[in-house]
PDB file of C-alpha atoms in Angstrom:
ATOM      1  CA  MET A 182     -19.244   5.079  34.473  1.00  0.00           C
ATOM      2  CA  SER A 183     -20.781   6.180  31.174  1.00  0.00           C
ATOM      3  CA  SER A 184     -21.277   4.338  27.913  1.00  0.00           C
ATOM      4  CA  ASP A 185     -18.832   4.922  25.090  1.00  0.00           C
ATOM      5  CA  ILE A 186     -21.663   6.328  22.986  1.00  0.00           C
ATOM      6  CA  ASP A 187     -22.524   8.961  25.619  1.00  0.00           C
ATOM      7  CA  LEU A 188     -18.874   9.934  25.981  1.00  0.00           C
ATOM      8  CA  GLU A 189     -18.498  10.338  22.209  1.00  0.00           C
ATOM      9  CA  LYS A 190     -21.624  12.520  22.133  1.00  0.00           C
ATOM     10  CA  ALA A 191     -20.280  14.640  24.981  1.00  0.00           C
ATOM     11  CA  PHE A 192     -16.892  15.013  23.249  1.00  0.00           C
ATOM     12  CA  ASP A 193     -18.548  16.223  20.037  1.00  0.00           C
ATOM     13  CA  ILE A 194     -20.637  18.800  21.909  1.00  0.00           C
ATOM     14  CA  ILE A 195     -17.665  20.135  23.873  1.00  0.00           C
ATOM     15  CA  CYS A 196     -15.531  20.350  20.703  1.00  0.00           C
ATOM     16  CA  ASP A 197     -18.308  22.145  18.826  1.00  0.00           C
ATOM     17  CA  LYS A 198     -19.273  24.604  21.574  1.00  0.00           C
ATOM     18  CA  SER A 199     -16.216  25.173  23.765  1.00  0.00           C
ATOM     19  CA  CYS A 200     -13.086  24.048  21.920  1.00  0.00           C
ATOM     20  CA  ASP A 201     -11.570  27.501  22.504  1.00  0.00           C
ATOM     21  CA  ARG A 202     -11.488  26.649  26.229  1.00  0.00           C
ATOM     22  CA  TRP A 203     -10.046  23.161  25.816  1.00  0.00           C
ATOM     23  CA  GLU A 204      -6.827  23.950  27.666  1.00  0.00           C
ATOM     24  CA  ASP A 205      -8.814  25.094  30.727  1.00  0.00           C
ATOM     25  CA  ILE A 206     -10.897  21.922  30.523  1.00  0.00           C
ATOM     26  CA  ALA A 207      -7.727  19.852  30.278  1.00  0.00           C
ATOM     27  CA  GLN A 208      -6.239  21.493  33.364  1.00  0.00           C
ATOM     28  CA  LYS A 209      -9.389  20.729  35.348  1.00  0.00           C
ATOM     29  CA  LEU A 210      -9.717  17.134  34.166  1.00  0.00           C
ATOM     30  CA  SER A 211      -6.090  16.089  34.643  1.00  0.00           C
ATOM     31  CA  PRO A 212      -3.710  18.714  36.009  1.00  0.00           C
ATOM     32  CA  GLY A 213      -0.035  18.313  35.139  1.00  0.00           C
ATOM     33  CA  ASN A 214      -0.439  17.255  31.505  1.00  0.00           C
ATOM     34  CA  GLN A 215       1.359  20.285  30.103  1.00  0.00           C
ATOM     35  CA  THR A 216       3.646  18.143  27.942  1.00  0.00           C
ATOM     36  CA  ARG A 217       0.746  16.352  26.252  1.00  0.00           C
ATOM     37  CA  ILE A 218      -1.114  19.638  25.811  1.00  0.00           C
ATOM     38  CA  ALA A 219       1.917  21.250  24.153  1.00  0.00           C
ATOM     39  CA  SER A 220       2.330  18.203  21.927  1.00  0.00           C
ATOM     40  CA  LEU A 221      -1.285  18.357  20.721  1.00  0.00           C
ATOM     41  CA  LYS A 222      -1.023  22.100  20.067  1.00  0.00           C
ATOM     42  CA  GLN A 223       2.032  21.462  17.905  1.00  0.00           C
ATOM     43  CA  GLU A 224       0.508  18.465  16.132  1.00  0.00           C
ATOM     44  CA  TYR A 225      -2.798  20.192  15.277  1.00  0.00           C
ATOM     45  CA  ARG A 226      -1.621  23.749  14.891  1.00  0.00           C
ATOM     46  CA  ASP A 227      -4.398  26.242  14.095  1.00  0.00           C
ATOM     47  CA  ASN A 228      -7.111  23.585  14.624  1.00  0.00           C
ATOM     48  CA  LEU A 229      -8.651  24.035  18.083  1.00  0.00           C
ATOM     49  CA  ARG A 230     -11.340  21.417  17.520  1.00  0.00           C
ATOM     50  CA  GLN A 231      -8.807  18.705  16.718  1.00  0.00           C
ATOM     51  CA  GLN A 232      -6.688  19.731  19.690  1.00  0.00           C
ATOM     52  CA  CYS A 233      -9.709  19.487  21.972  1.00  0.00           C
ATOM     53  CA  TYR A 234     -11.013  16.204  20.530  1.00  0.00           C
ATOM     54  CA  ASN A 235      -7.645  14.449  20.616  1.00  0.00           C
ATOM     55  CA  TYR A 236      -7.036  15.545  24.212  1.00  0.00           C
ATOM     56  CA  LEU A 237     -10.390  14.132  25.331  1.00  0.00           C
ATOM     57  CA  THR A 238     -10.015  10.832  23.458  1.00  0.00           C
ATOM     58  CA  ARG A 239      -6.286  10.157  23.393  1.00  0.00           C
ATOM     59  CA  VAL A 240      -5.271  11.604  26.763  1.00  0.00           C
ATOM     60  CA  TRP A 241      -8.113  11.887  29.256  1.00  0.00           C
ATOM     61  CA  TRP A 242     -10.203   8.910  28.127  1.00  0.00           C
ATOM     62  CA  GLU A 243      -7.170   6.615  27.882  1.00  0.00           C
ATOM     63  CA  GLU A 244      -5.985   7.678  31.322  1.00  0.00           C
ATOM     64  CA  GLN A 245      -9.400   7.259  32.989  1.00  0.00           C
ATOM     65  CA  GLY A 246     -10.448   4.097  31.168  1.00  0.00           C
ATOM     66  CA  ASP A 247     -13.699   2.705  32.599  1.00  0.00           C
ATOM     67  CA  GLU A 248     -13.758   5.476  35.185  1.00  0.00           C
ATOM     68  CA  ALA A 249     -14.304   8.147  32.521  1.00  0.00           C
ATOM     69  CA  SER A 250     -17.794   9.600  32.853  1.00  0.00           C
ATOM     70  CA  VAL A 251     -20.051  12.254  31.388  1.00  0.00           C
ATOM     71  CA  GLN A 252     -20.783  13.420  34.952  1.00  0.00           C
ATOM     72  CA  GLU A 253     -17.127  14.322  35.442  1.00  0.00           C
ATOM     73  CA  LEU A 254     -17.147  16.299  32.200  1.00  0.00           C
ATOM     74  CA  CYS A 255     -20.281  18.163  33.341  1.00  0.00           C
ATOM     75  CA  ARG A 256     -18.691  18.919  36.711  1.00  0.00           C
ATOM     76  CA  VAL A 257     -15.682  20.536  35.035  1.00  0.00           C
ATOM     77  CA  LEU A 258     -17.872  22.460  32.597  1.00  0.00           C
ATOM     78  CA  GLY A 259     -19.858  23.802  35.535  1.00  0.00           C
ATOM     79  CA  GLU A 260     -16.730  24.886  37.393  1.00  0.00           C
ATOM     80  CA  LEU A 261     -15.576  26.749  34.285  1.00  0.00           C
ATOM     81  CA  ARG A 262     -19.060  28.347  33.973  1.00  0.00           C
ATOM     82  CA  LEU A 263     -19.568  26.824  30.536  1.00  0.00           C
ATOM     83  CA  ASN A 264     -23.194  26.360  31.461  1.00  0.00           C
ATOM     84  CA  ARG A 265     -24.682  26.230  27.965  1.00  0.00           C
ATOM     85  CA  THR A 266     -22.298  23.457  26.958  1.00  0.00           C
ATOM     86  CA  LYS A 267     -22.938  21.647  30.241  1.00  0.00           C
ATOM     87  CA  SER A 268     -26.713  21.832  29.803  1.00  0.00           C
ATOM     88  CA  LEU A 269     -26.531  20.529  26.255  1.00  0.00           C
ATOM     89  CA  VAL A 270     -24.333  17.588  27.314  1.00  0.00           C
ATOM     90  CA  GLU A 271     -26.736  16.740  30.152  1.00  0.00           C
ATOM     91  CA  GLU A 272     -29.711  16.895  27.812  1.00  0.00           C
ATOM     92  CA  VAL A 273     -28.212  14.820  24.972  1.00  0.00           C
ATOM     93  CA  CYS A 274     -26.555  12.235  27.251  1.00  0.00           C
ATOM     94  CA  ASN A 275     -29.524  12.099  29.671  1.00  0.00           C
ATOM     95  CA  VAL A 276     -27.287  12.731  32.656  1.00  0.00           C
ATOM     96  CA  THR A 277     -28.823  12.567  36.168  1.00  0.00           C
ATOM     97  CA  THR A 278     -29.530  16.048  37.474  1.00  0.00           C
ATOM     98  CA  VAL A 279     -29.447  17.131  41.098  1.00  0.00           C
ATOM     99  CA  THR A 280     -32.041  19.486  42.647  1.00  0.00           C
ATOM    100  CA  HIS A 281     -32.075  20.875  46.148  1.00  0.00           C
ATOM    101  CA  GLN A 282     -35.473  19.680  47.375  1.00  0.00           C
ATOM    102  CA  LYS A 283     -36.949  16.880  49.445  1.00  0.00           C
ATOM    103  CA  ARG A 284     -33.717  15.136  50.235  1.00  0.00           C
ATOM    104  CA  PRO A 285     -33.136  13.679  53.716  1.00  0.00           C
ATOM    105  CA  TYR A 286     -30.485  15.430  55.760  1.00  0.00           C
ATOM    106  CA  GLN A 287     -27.005  14.043  55.222  1.00  0.00           C
ATOM    107  CA  TYR A 288     -23.780  15.113  56.893  1.00  0.00           C
ATOM    108  CA  PHE A 289     -20.522  15.572  55.041  1.00  0.00           C
ATOM    109  CA  HIS A 290     -17.180  16.090  56.679  1.00  0.00           C
ATOM    110  CA  THR A 291     -14.913  18.738  55.202  1.00  0.00           C
ATOM    111  CA  GLU A 292     -11.747  19.721  57.024  1.00  0.00           C
ATOM    112  CA  GLY A 293     -13.231  18.592  60.338  1.00  0.00           C
ATOM    113  CA  ASP A 294     -16.467  20.635  60.023  1.00  0.00           C
ATOM    114  CA  GLN A 295     -19.950  19.198  59.529  1.00  0.00           C
ATOM    115  CA  HIS A 296     -22.168  20.748  56.887  1.00  0.00           C
ATOM    116  CA  LEU A 297     -25.840  20.178  56.298  1.00  0.00           C
ATOM    117  CA  PHE A 298     -26.900  19.436  52.739  1.00  0.00           C
ATOM    118  CA  LYS A 299     -30.480  19.169  51.533  1.00  0.00           C
ATOM    119  CA  GLY A 300     -31.425  17.843  48.082  1.00  0.00           C
ATOM    120  CA  GLN A 301     -33.219  15.191  46.024  1.00  0.00           C
ATOM    121  CA  VAL A 302     -31.871  13.060  43.152  1.00  0.00           C
ATOM    122  CA  ASN A 303     -34.087  12.442  40.106  1.00  0.00           C
ATOM    123  CA  LEU A 304     -33.116   8.915  38.881  1.00  0.00           C
ATOM    124  CA  LYS A 305     -33.151   8.006  35.177  1.00  0.00           C
ATOM    125  CA  ASP A 306     -35.775   5.742  33.746  1.00  0.00           C
ATOM    126  CA  ASN A 307     -33.706   2.548  33.525  1.00  0.00           C
ATOM    127  CA  ASP A 308     -36.195   0.669  31.392  1.00  0.00           C
ATOM    128  CA  ARG A 309     -36.313   3.440  28.804  1.00  0.00           C
ATOM    129  CA  GLN A 310     -32.526   3.673  28.746  1.00  0.00           C
ATOM    130  CA  VAL A 311     -32.197  -0.096  28.253  1.00  0.00           C
ATOM    131  CA  GLU A 312     -34.625   0.080  25.333  1.00  0.00           C
ATOM    132  CA  CYS A 313     -32.602   2.899  23.769  1.00  0.00           C
ATOM    133  CA  PHE A 314     -29.379   0.956  24.129  1.00  0.00           C
ATOM    134  CA  GLN A 315     -30.959  -2.175  22.669  1.00  0.00           C
ATOM    135  CA  ALA A 316     -32.199  -0.148  19.686  1.00  0.00           C
ATOM    136  CA  GLU A 317     -28.718   1.297  19.187  1.00  0.00           C
ATOM    137  CA  VAL A 318     -27.170  -2.187  19.370  1.00  0.00           C
ATOM    138  CA  LYS A 319     -29.639  -3.467  16.792  1.00  0.00           C
ATOM    139  CA  ASP A 320     -28.945  -0.530  14.482  1.00  0.00           C
ATOM    140  CA  THR A 321     -25.196  -0.939  14.917  1.00  0.00           C
ATOM    141  CA  LYS A 322     -25.405  -4.655  14.069  1.00  0.00           C
ATOM    142  CA  ARG A 323     -27.393  -3.817  10.945  1.00  0.00           C
ATOM    143  CA  LYS A 324     -24.737  -1.321   9.867  1.00  0.00           C
ATOM    144  CA  LEU A 325     -22.005  -3.850  10.668  1.00  0.00           C
ATOM    145  CA  ASP A 326     -23.679  -6.490   8.478  1.00  0.00           C
ATOM    146  CA  LYS A 327     -23.963  -3.931   5.686  1.00  0.00           C
ATOM    147  CA  TYR A 328     -20.296  -2.977   5.933  1.00  0.00           C
ATOM    148  CA  ALA A 329     -19.241  -6.652   6.079  1.00  0.00           C
ATOM    149  CA  SER A 330     -21.217  -7.325   2.904  1.00  0.00           C
ATOM    150  CA  GLN A 331     -19.594  -4.367   1.155  1.00  0.00           C
ATOM    151  CA  VAL A 332     -16.129  -5.546   2.226  1.00  0.00           C
ATOM    152  CA  SER A 333     -16.877  -9.028   0.885  1.00  0.00           C
ATOM    153  CA  GLU A 334     -18.018  -7.610  -2.456  1.00  0.00           C
ATOM    154  CA  LEU A 335     -14.891  -5.462  -2.709  1.00  0.00           C
ATOM    155  CA  ARG A 336     -12.664  -8.470  -2.002  1.00  0.00           C
ATOM    156  CA  ILE A 337     -14.391 -10.485  -4.736  1.00  0.00           C
ATOM    157  CA  LYS A 338     -13.962  -7.599  -7.198  1.00  0.00           C
ATOM    158  CA  ASP A 339     -10.320  -7.254  -6.186  1.00  0.00           C
ATOM    159  CA  LYS A 340      -9.683 -10.961  -6.864  1.00  0.00           C
ATOM    160  CA  GLU A 341     -11.399 -10.719 -10.252  1.00  0.00           C
ATOM    161  CA  GLN A 342      -9.393  -7.623 -11.185  1.00  0.00           C
ATOM    162  CA  THR A 343      -6.153  -9.286 -10.073  1.00  0.00           C
ATOM    163  CA  LYS A 344      -6.934 -12.325 -12.224  1.00  0.00           C
ATOM    164  CA  GLU A 345      -7.782 -10.094 -15.196  1.00  0.00           C
ATOM    165  CA  ILE A 346      -4.541  -8.127 -14.766  1.00  0.00           C
ATOM    166  CA  THR A 347      -2.545 -11.391 -14.684  1.00  0.00           C
ATOM    167  CA  GLN A 348      -4.187 -12.553 -17.912  1.00  0.00           C
ATOM    168  CA  LEU A 349      -3.504  -9.208 -19.603  1.00  0.00           C
ATOM    169  CA  ARG A 350       0.138  -9.345 -18.542  1.00  0.00           C
ATOM    170  CA  LYS A 351       0.447 -12.852 -19.978  1.00  0.00           C
ATOM    171  CA  LYS A 352      -1.086 -11.723 -23.287  1.00  0.00           C
ATOM    172  CA  THR A 353       1.205  -8.687 -23.347  1.00  0.00           C
ATOM    173  CA  HIS A 354       4.246 -10.919 -22.837  1.00  0.00           C
ATOM    174  CA  GLU A 355       3.086 -13.211 -25.651  1.00  0.00           C
ATOM    175  CA  GLN A 356       2.625 -10.233 -27.983  1.00  0.00           C
ATOM    176  CA  GLU A 357       6.074  -8.904 -27.091  1.00  0.00           C
ATOM    177  CA  GLU A 358       7.598 -12.293 -27.933  1.00  0.00           C
ATOM    178  CA  THR A 359       5.736 -12.334 -31.252  1.00  0.00           C
ATOM    179  CA  ILE A 360       6.948  -8.823 -32.077  1.00  0.00           C
ATOM    180  CA  ARG A 361      10.519  -9.823 -31.179  1.00  0.00           C
ATOM    181  CA  GLU A 362      10.386 -12.880 -33.447  1.00  0.00           C
ATOM    182  CA  LEU A 363       8.874 -10.898 -36.327  1.00  0.00           C
ATOM    183  CA  THR A 364      11.490  -8.170 -35.913  1.00  0.00           C
ATOM    184  CA  ASN A 365      14.278 -10.756 -36.140  1.00  0.00           C
ATOM    185  CA  LYS A 366      12.744 -12.268 -39.267  1.00  0.00           C
ATOM    186  CA  ILE A 367      12.436  -8.829 -40.866  1.00  0.00           C
ATOM    187  CA  GLU A 368      16.074  -8.056 -40.147  1.00  0.00           C
ATOM    188  CA  VAL A 369      17.169 -11.406 -41.581  1.00  0.00           C
ATOM    189  CA  LEU A 370      15.156 -10.706 -44.729  1.00  0.00           C
ATOM    190  CA  ASN A 371      16.699  -7.251 -44.992  1.00  0.00           C
ATOM    191  CA  GLU A 372      20.156  -8.801 -44.665  1.00  0.00           C
ATOM    192  CA  ASN A 373      19.298 -11.213 -47.449  1.00  0.00           C
ATOM    193  CA  LYS A 374      18.240  -8.308 -49.658  1.00  0.00           C
ATOM    194  CA  LYS A 375      21.674  -6.779 -49.258  1.00  0.00           C
ATOM    195  CA  CYS A 376      23.289 -10.014 -50.490  1.00  0.00           C
ATOM    196  CA  PRO A 377      20.755 -11.581 -52.910  1.00  0.00           C
ATOM    197  CA  SER A 378      21.475 -15.146 -53.988  1.00  0.00           C
ATOM    198  CA  ALA A 379      21.238 -16.514 -57.517  1.00  0.00           C
ATOM    199  CA  SER A 380      18.211 -18.415 -58.707  1.00  0.00           C
ATOM    200  CA  TYR A 381      20.198 -21.611 -58.549  1.00  0.00           C
ATOM    201  CA  PRO A 382      22.615 -21.323 -55.601  1.00  0.00           C
ATOM    202  CA  SER A 383      25.879 -23.236 -55.713  1.00  0.00           C
ATOM    203  CA  ASP A 384      26.902 -25.827 -53.133  1.00  0.00           C
ATOM    204  CA  ARG A 385      28.990 -23.191 -51.337  1.00  0.00           C
ATOM    205  CA  GLU A 386      26.019 -20.828 -51.213  1.00  0.00           C
ATOM    206  CA  LYS A 387      23.846 -23.646 -49.840  1.00  0.00           C
ATOM    207  CA  THR A 388      26.462 -24.306 -47.171  1.00  0.00           C
ATOM    208  CA  GLU A 389      26.550 -20.604 -46.231  1.00  0.00           C
ATOM    209  CA  THR A 390      22.772 -20.578 -45.925  1.00  0.00           C
ATOM    210  CA  GLU A 391      22.872 -23.547 -43.574  1.00  0.00           C
ATOM    211  CA  VAL A 392      25.578 -21.838 -41.527  1.00  0.00           C
ATOM    212  CA  ASP A 393      23.431 -18.700 -41.267  1.00  0.00           C
ATOM    213  CA  LYS A 394      20.499 -20.761 -40.009  1.00  0.00           C
ATOM    214  CA  THR A 395      22.755 -22.350 -37.404  1.00  0.00           C
ATOM    215  CA  LEU A 396      24.063 -18.950 -36.339  1.00  0.00           C
ATOM    216  CA  MET A 397      20.560 -17.524 -36.011  1.00  0.00           C
ATOM    217  CA  LYS A 398      19.406 -20.536 -33.993  1.00  0.00           C
ATOM    218  CA  ALA A 399      22.366 -20.088 -31.647  1.00  0.00           C
ATOM    219  CA  ALA A 400      21.770 -16.328 -31.416  1.00  0.00           C
ATOM    220  CA  HIS A 401      18.259 -16.871 -30.073  1.00  0.00           C
ATOM    221  CA  HIS A 402      19.802 -18.300 -26.887  1.00  0.00           C
ATOM    222  CA  PHE A 403      21.485 -14.988 -25.996  1.00  0.00           C
ATOM    223  CA  SER A 404      19.475 -12.287 -24.242  1.00  0.00           C
ATOM    224  CA  SER A 405      21.834  -9.796 -22.570  1.00  0.00           C
ATOM    225  CA  GLU A 406      24.580  -7.330 -23.474  1.00  0.00           C
ATOM    226  CA  THR A 407      26.919  -9.093 -21.037  1.00  0.00           C
ATOM    227  CA  GLU A 408      26.611 -12.341 -22.990  1.00  0.00           C
ATOM    228  CA  LEU A 409      27.120 -10.457 -26.270  1.00  0.00           C
ATOM    229  CA  PHE A 410      30.399  -8.853 -25.139  1.00  0.00           C
ATOM    230  CA  GLU A 411      31.600 -12.121 -23.556  1.00  0.00           C
ATOM    231  CA  LEU A 412      30.974 -13.928 -26.851  1.00  0.00           C
ATOM    232  CA  GLY A 413      32.881 -11.199 -28.719  1.00  0.00           C
ATOM    233  CA  THR A 414      35.869 -11.692 -26.399  1.00  0.00           C
ATOM    234  CA  HIS A 415      35.978 -15.473 -27.025  1.00  0.00           C
ATOM    235  CA  LEU A 416      35.607 -14.940 -30.782  1.00  0.00           C
ATOM    236  CA  ASN A 417      38.445 -12.357 -30.778  1.00  0.00           C
ATOM    237  CA  ILE A 418      36.186  -9.588 -32.016  1.00  0.00           C
ATOM    238  CA  GLY A 419      37.238  -6.177 -30.707  1.00  0.00           C
ATOM    239  CA  TYR A 420      35.182  -4.263 -28.169  1.00  0.00           C
ATOM    240  CA  ASP A 421      34.612  -1.348 -30.536  1.00  0.00           C
ATOM    241  CA  LYS A 422      33.388  -3.704 -33.257  1.00  0.00           C
ATOM    242  CA  ILE A 423      30.941  -5.403 -30.893  1.00  0.00           C
ATOM    243  CA  GLN A 424      29.749  -1.983 -29.680  1.00  0.00           C
ATOM    244  CA  ALA A 425      29.119  -0.887 -33.278  1.00  0.00           C
ATOM    245  CA  ILE A 426      27.244  -4.111 -34.044  1.00  0.00           C
ATOM    246  CA  LYS A 427      25.050  -3.628 -30.942  1.00  0.00           C
ATOM    247  CA  THR A 428      24.277  -0.018 -31.872  1.00  0.00           C
ATOM    248  CA  ASP A 429      23.185  -0.998 -35.405  1.00  0.00           C
ATOM    249  CA  SER A 430      20.994  -3.878 -34.195  1.00  0.00           C
ATOM    250  CA  SER A 431      17.495  -3.533 -32.836  1.00  0.00           C
ATOM    251  CA  THR A 432      17.763  -6.568 -30.535  1.00  0.00           C
ATOM    252  CA  ILE A 433      20.445  -8.511 -28.678  1.00  0.00           C
ATOM    253  CA  THR A 434      19.559 -11.590 -30.752  1.00  0.00           C
ATOM    254  CA  MET A 435      20.278  -9.715 -33.984  1.00  0.00           C
ATOM    255  CA  ALA A 436      23.512  -8.297 -32.563  1.00  0.00           C
ATOM    256  CA  VAL A 437      24.733 -11.805 -31.613  1.00  0.00           C
ATOM    257  CA  TYR A 438      23.798 -13.092 -35.065  1.00  0.00           C
ATOM    258  CA  ARG A 439      25.793 -10.333 -36.765  1.00  0.00           C
ATOM    259  CA  ALA A 440      28.750 -10.906 -34.439  1.00  0.00           C
ATOM    260  CA  LEU A 441      28.753 -14.594 -35.356  1.00  0.00           C
ATOM    261  CA  GLN A 442      28.543 -13.691 -39.041  1.00  0.00           C
ATOM    262  CA  THR A 443      31.563 -11.420 -38.656  1.00  0.00           C
ATOM    263  CA  TRP A 444      33.499 -14.218 -36.964  1.00  0.00           C
ATOM    264  CA  VAL A 445      32.584 -16.750 -39.698  1.00  0.00           C
ATOM    265  CA  LYS A 446      33.692 -14.365 -42.462  1.00  0.00           C
ATOM    266  CA  ASN A 447      37.100 -13.977 -40.793  1.00  0.00           C
ATOM    267  CA  PHE A 448      37.413 -17.677 -39.944  1.00  0.00           C
ATOM    268  CA  LYS A 449      39.611 -19.759 -42.188  1.00  0.00           C
ATOM    269  CA  GLY A 450      38.157 -23.215 -42.501  1.00  0.00           C
ATOM    270  CA  ASP A 451      35.225 -25.241 -43.799  1.00  0.00           C
ATOM    271  CA  ASN A 452      31.812 -25.646 -42.258  1.00  0.00           C
ATOM    272  CA  GLU A 453      32.912 -28.567 -40.081  1.00  0.00           C
ATOM    273  CA  LYS A 454      35.777 -26.591 -38.546  1.00  0.00           C
ATOM    274  CA  ILE A 455      33.481 -23.618 -37.968  1.00  0.00           C
ATOM    275  CA  GLN A 456      31.117 -25.900 -36.075  1.00  0.00           C
ATOM    276  CA  GLU A 457      33.924 -27.444 -33.995  1.00  0.00           C
ATOM    277  CA  GLN A 458      35.324 -24.028 -33.082  1.00  0.00           C
ATOM    278  CA  MET A 459      31.863 -22.745 -32.220  1.00  0.00           C
ATOM    279  CA  ILE A 460      31.220 -25.724 -29.916  1.00  0.00           C
ATOM    280  CA  ASP A 461      34.562 -25.125 -28.155  1.00  0.00           C
ATOM    281  CA  VAL A 462      33.672 -21.459 -27.546  1.00  0.00           C
ATOM    282  CA  LEU A 463      30.245 -22.349 -26.162  1.00  0.00           C
ATOM    283  CA  ARG A 464      31.760 -24.925 -23.820  1.00  0.00           C
ATOM    284  CA  VAL A 465      34.224 -22.361 -22.512  1.00  0.00           C
ATOM    285  CA  MET A 466      31.242 -20.050 -21.905  1.00  0.00           C
ATOM    286  CA  ARG A 467      29.457 -22.959 -20.146  1.00  0.00           C
ATOM    287  CA  ARG A 468      26.563 -22.747 -22.574  1.00  0.00           C
ATOM    288  CA  LEU A 469      26.109 -26.490 -23.088  1.00  0.00           C
ATOM    289  CA  ASP A 470      22.396 -25.869 -23.533  1.00  0.00           C
ATOM    290  CA  ILE A 471      23.168 -24.153 -26.854  1.00  0.00           C
ATOM    291  CA  VAL A 472      25.506 -26.966 -27.893  1.00  0.00           C
ATOM    292  CA  THR A 473      22.801 -29.523 -27.245  1.00  0.00           C
ATOM    293  CA  ASP A 474      19.993 -27.558 -28.884  1.00  0.00           C
ATOM    294  CA  VAL A 475      21.863 -26.297 -31.966  1.00  0.00           C
ATOM    295  CA  PHE A 476      24.447 -28.956 -32.716  1.00  0.00           C
ATOM    296  CA  GLY A 477      22.804 -31.981 -31.122  1.00  0.00           C
TER     297      GLY A 477
END
C-alpha cells in the first residue's frame, strides 16, 4: 500500500508526462472498464489531462481502495515502456527499486516450470520516511489551522454584513412609509386647493371637513386594489369609475379616499347617516378593525 500523498504525486506526474497514453494505462490497470473510459472521454472532451486524472482518482483508486499502490502504477508504466515517467514517479515517491545482484536463489513456479531468479532488494530508510511524513503532517496541521481561522473570520464578517443589511432594509422600509405619508398629505393639500374654503367656514363646511378627515383615516386601512374594487362594489360605484379613480391616484390610500368622497357626494343624508351607512358597509366587508379604529 502507498500513502495518499504518494499516490497524488504519482497521478500528477502521469497526467503531466503521459496523459496521451491514459487509455493504455487504464486498460493495463483495470481491463474491462470501457464504459467508464467512454464516459470520461465524453465528460472531458478535448482535455486529455482531465480524462487521465479522473480515471486514476475516480475509477482506479476507488476500485482498489487501500490496495492501490505506486508500485502497481510503476509496473504498468514499465510494461508500456513509459520509462521516463516511471523513473520520475519512482524518484519523487521514493519507491523501492529492484536490482539483479546479491539476492539468494529463489524458485518461482510458472505453469509447472521452475525458474531461477537472482536479485537484491534495496529497502527504504524507514526512519527518514517517518520523519518526512511527520513533517508533512505538521505542515498540513499548520495549514489546516490557518484555513480554519480564515473560515471563522469570514463567518464573523458574514454575520456582521447580514446584520447591517437587515438594519438598512428596516431604514428603507421606514423611509418608504414616510414618503407614502407625505405623498398622501400632498395630495390632500392639492385637493383642498381645488376647493378652497372661506376664511370663516360655515357649520356645513366644518362638518364636511370632519367627514373628509374620517374618510382619510378609514382610507389608510386599505392597501390593495382588491380591497379598493370590493369597496366600490359595496358603495355602488361602477367599475369604470373606480378604475378611473385608481389611474388618477398615486397610491391605493388616495384612491380609496377619492372613492369614499365620490360616494359621500352622491349620498343623500346627514353626517350621522353617512357614518351609519359606512359602518354597515365595513361590517359586510368584515373590516371591524376599521370600525373600531375610525368610529370607536
